[in-house]
Structures are given as structure tokens and as C-alpha cells.
Amino acid sequence: MNTGSDEPGEVAVASDETGTEEVHGEQERGLGSRAPEFIKARRLLHVSWQVGVFIIGLAVVVAGIIMLPLPGPGWVVIFGGMAIWATEFVWAQLVLRWTKRKVTEAAQRALDPKVRRRNIILTSIGVVIVAVLVGIYVWKFGIVMPWKIENQ
């Protein structure tokens, strides 16, 4: 659980290979621990802080994984746990940067007119197929409710 630095107060910095700059006016912070200085100054306290952050982040990520098959915002909670980890660990900060870059690229690809046209065509075909299947089922079996209201 090393933050990439043995000296208190130091911050590990990684280069951004994409060459893109932050667009939304956010200042780029260096990689590394964001713990308060008085915690980073004491090795045992800093390691305890990191263990606590790791356990809390792990609990949030596990809750998100549980929410994937169950009702709930599973992926949002998982990325929230990763954000908690990113307050202390360089690897989580790099994963979040990569994820943010990929989500932005996917959003820009989804706005491409060719991709939108293809998605609309595929969705329309899917809706027609489902409508035909439902029509065949209703024609063959009719609409039968699983309860009998008229007997009550």
C-alpha cells in the first residue's frame, strides 16, 4: 500500500501520454496521497490511514458488486469506491484517469452521426421483431390474466 513516495509530503507524478489537457478548468493534481500533512508526517499514522481508506473503499466496491445483479446503481458505487481509493493510492488514480478517458471517448463516438443512425436502425429492427413476436403470441394464446377478477 505504498503511495509511491517514502518521504512525507512528497507526491508521485506520472506523465500523461495522451497529450490532452483538462478541459473543464480543473487543475491537474499530482498523483499520490491526499492525506493531511500531519498524517503524512508520521509513518505509522499514515499507514493506518491508508489501511482505513483501503477498507472503506473495499466495502464500497463490494457493495457495488453486490448491486450489479440486484437493484441499485452498481457501477456508480464501484466507481465511487475507486474514487475513495484514489485519494490514497496511485494505481487507483491511474485507473480512474484511464476510465474517464475511455468514457469520454465512448461518449464522443456515440454522438457520431453514423453511429447514431446505425443505433436507431438496429433499435427499430429490434422493436419490430419484439412487436411481431408479441403479436404472434397474442394471436395464438390470447391475453389471459393470471388472476380471476370476476370470481371475487
mmCIF file with all atom_site columns, C-alpha atoms in Angstrom, residues 63-119:
data_model
loop_
_atom_site.group_PDB
_atom_site.id
_atom_site.type_symbol
_atom_site.label_atom_id
_atom_site.label_alt_id
_atom_site.label_comp_id
_atom_site.label_asym_id
_atom_site.label_entity_id
_atom_site.label_seq_id
_atom_site.pdbx_PDB_ins_code
_atom_site.Cartn_x
_atom_site.Cartn_y
_atom_site.Cartn_z
_atom_site.occupancy
_atom_site.B_iso_or_equiv
_atom_site.pdbx_formal_charge
_atom_site.auth_seq_id
_atom_site.auth_comp_id
_atom_site.auth_asym_id
_atom_site.auth_atom_id
_atom_site.pdbx_PDB_model_num
ATOM 1  C CA . ALA A 1 63  ? -21.418 -3.153 -2.115  1.00 0.00 ? 63  ALA A CA 1
ATOM 2  C CA . GLY A 1 64  ? -21.328 -2.048 -5.765  1.00 0.00 ? 64  GLY A CA 1
ATOM 3  C CA . ILE A 1 65  ? -20.520 -5.571 -6.935  1.00 0.00 ? 65  ILE A CA 1
ATOM 4  C CA . ILE A 1 66  ? -23.441 -6.885 -4.909  1.00 0.00 ? 66  ILE A CA 1
ATOM 5  C CA . MET A 1 67  ? -25.677 -4.246 -6.531  1.00 0.00 ? 67  MET A CA 1
ATOM 6  C CA . LEU A 1 68  ? -24.779 -5.374 -10.062 1.00 0.00 ? 68  LEU A CA 1
ATOM 7  C CA . PRO A 1 69  ? -27.323 -8.245 -10.155 1.00 0.00 ? 69  PRO A CA 1
ATOM 8  C CA . LEU A 1 70  ? -29.604 -6.589 -7.587  1.00 0.00 ? 70  LEU A CA 1
ATOM 9  C CA . PRO A 1 71  ? -31.488 -3.300 -7.866  1.00 0.00 ? 71  PRO A CA 1
ATOM 10 C CA . GLY A 1 72  ? -29.186 -0.390 -7.313  1.00 0.00 ? 72  GLY A CA 1
ATOM 11 C CA . PRO A 1 73  ? -26.566 1.759  -9.034  1.00 0.00 ? 73  PRO A CA 1
ATOM 12 C CA . GLY A 1 74  ? -23.841 -0.909 -9.023  1.00 0.00 ? 74  GLY A CA 1
ATOM 13 C CA . TRP A 1 75  ? -21.347 0.676  -11.415 1.00 0.00 ? 75  TRP A CA 1
ATOM 14 C CA . VAL A 1 76  ? -21.728 4.113  -9.871  1.00 0.00 ? 76  VAL A CA 1
ATOM 15 C CA . VAL A 1 77  ? -20.994 2.682  -6.417  1.00 0.00 ? 77  VAL A CA 1
ATOM 16 C CA . ILE A 1 78  ? -18.000 0.710  -7.741  1.00 0.00 ? 78  ILE A CA 1
ATOM 17 C CA . PHE A 1 79  ? -16.512 3.854  -9.263  1.00 0.00 ? 79  PHE A CA 1
ATOM 18 C CA . GLY A 1 80  ? -17.264 5.681  -6.010  1.00 0.00 ? 80  GLY A CA 1
ATOM 19 C CA . GLY A 1 81  ? -15.180 3.085  -4.168  1.00 0.00 ? 81  GLY A CA 1
ATOM 20 C CA . MET A 1 82  ? -12.418 3.544  -6.726  1.00 0.00 ? 82  MET A CA 1
ATOM 21 C CA . ALA A 1 83  ? -12.582 7.303  -6.095  1.00 0.00 ? 83  ALA A CA 1
ATOM 22 C CA . ILE A 1 84  ? -12.177 6.646  -2.369  1.00 0.00 ? 84  ILE A CA 1
ATOM 23 C CA . TRP A 1 85  ? -9.113  4.517  -3.112  1.00 0.00 ? 85  TRP A CA 1
ATOM 24 C CA . ALA A 1 86  ? -7.809  7.225  -5.443  1.00 0.00 ? 86  ALA A CA 1
ATOM 25 C CA . THR A 1 87  ? -7.480  9.612  -2.503  1.00 0.00 ? 87  THR A CA 1
ATOM 26 C CA . GLU A 1 88  ? -4.565  7.476  -1.301  1.00 0.00 ? 88  GLU A CA 1
ATOM 27 C CA . PHE A 1 89  ? -3.293  5.125  -3.987  1.00 0.00 ? 89  PHE A CA 1
ATOM 28 C CA . VAL A 1 90  ? -1.579  5.989  -7.257  1.00 0.00 ? 90  VAL A CA 1
ATOM 29 C CA . TRP A 1 91  ? -2.833  2.834  -9.017  1.00 0.00 ? 91  TRP A CA 1
ATOM 30 C CA . ALA A 1 92  ? -6.460  3.830  -8.342  1.00 0.00 ? 92  ALA A CA 1
ATOM 31 C CA . GLN A 1 93  ? -5.791  7.362  -9.601  1.00 0.00 ? 93  GLN A CA 1
ATOM 32 C CA . LEU A 1 94  ? -4.369  5.950  -12.829 1.00 0.00 ? 94  LEU A CA 1
ATOM 33 C CA . VAL A 1 95  ? -7.340  3.582  -13.238 1.00 0.00 ? 95  VAL A CA 1
ATOM 34 C CA . LEU A 1 96  ? -9.784  6.468  -12.759 1.00 0.00 ? 96  LEU A CA 1
ATOM 35 C CA . ARG A 1 97  ? -7.896  8.601  -15.295 1.00 0.00 ? 97  ARG A CA 1
ATOM 36 C CA . TRP A 1 98  ? -7.989  5.754  -17.817 1.00 0.00 ? 98  TRP A CA 1
ATOM 37 C CA . THR A 1 99  ? -11.701 5.147  -17.150 1.00 0.00 ? 99  THR A CA 1
ATOM 38 C CA . LYS A 1 100 ? -12.528 8.842  -17.505 1.00 0.00 ? 100 LYS A CA 1
ATOM 39 C CA . ARG A 1 101 ? -10.646 8.983  -20.808 1.00 0.00 ? 101 ARG A CA 1
ATOM 40 C CA . LYS A 1 102 ? -12.418 5.871  -22.151 1.00 0.00 ? 102 LYS A CA 1
ATOM 41 C CA . VAL A 1 103 ? -15.872 7.116  -21.098 1.00 0.00 ? 103 VAL A CA 1
ATOM 42 C CA . THR A 1 104 ? -15.220 10.460 -22.793 1.00 0.00 ? 104 THR A CA 1
ATOM 43 C CA . GLU A 1 105 ? -14.096 8.701  -25.985 1.00 0.00 ? 105 GLU A CA 1
ATOM 44 C CA . ALA A 1 106 ? -17.179 6.451  -25.933 1.00 0.00 ? 106 ALA A CA 1
ATOM 45 C CA . ALA A 1 107 ? -19.468 9.443  -25.431 1.00 0.00 ? 107 ALA A CA 1
ATOM 46 C CA . GLN A 1 108 ? -17.891 11.232 -28.391 1.00 0.00 ? 108 GLN A CA 1
ATOM 47 C CA . ARG A 1 109 ? -18.205 8.089  -30.554 1.00 0.00 ? 109 ARG A CA 1
ATOM 48 C CA . ALA A 1 110 ? -21.871 7.761  -29.558 1.00 0.00 ? 110 ALA A CA 1
ATOM 49 C CA . LEU A 1 111 ? -22.503 11.313 -30.773 1.00 0.00 ? 111 LEU A CA 1
ATOM 50 C CA . ASP A 1 112 ? -21.082 10.473 -34.221 1.00 0.00 ? 112 ASP A CA 1
ATOM 51 C CA . PRO A 1 113 ? -23.947 10.751 -36.764 1.00 0.00 ? 113 PRO A CA 1
ATOM 52 C CA . LYS A 1 114 ? -23.077 7.424  -38.430 1.00 0.00 ? 114 LYS A CA 1
ATOM 53 C CA . VAL A 1 115 ? -23.103 5.584  -35.102 1.00 0.00 ? 115 VAL A CA 1
ATOM 54 C CA . ARG A 1 116 ? -26.368 7.248  -34.052 1.00 0.00 ? 116 ARG A CA 1
ATOM 55 C CA . ARG A 1 117 ? -28.009 6.327  -37.358 1.00 0.00 ? 117 ARG A CA 1
ATOM 56 C CA . ARG A 1 118 ? -26.842 2.710  -37.000 1.00 0.00 ? 118 ARG A CA 1
ATOM 57 C CA . ASN A 1 119 ? -28.118 2.543  -33.418 1.00 0.00 ? 119 ASN A CA 1
#
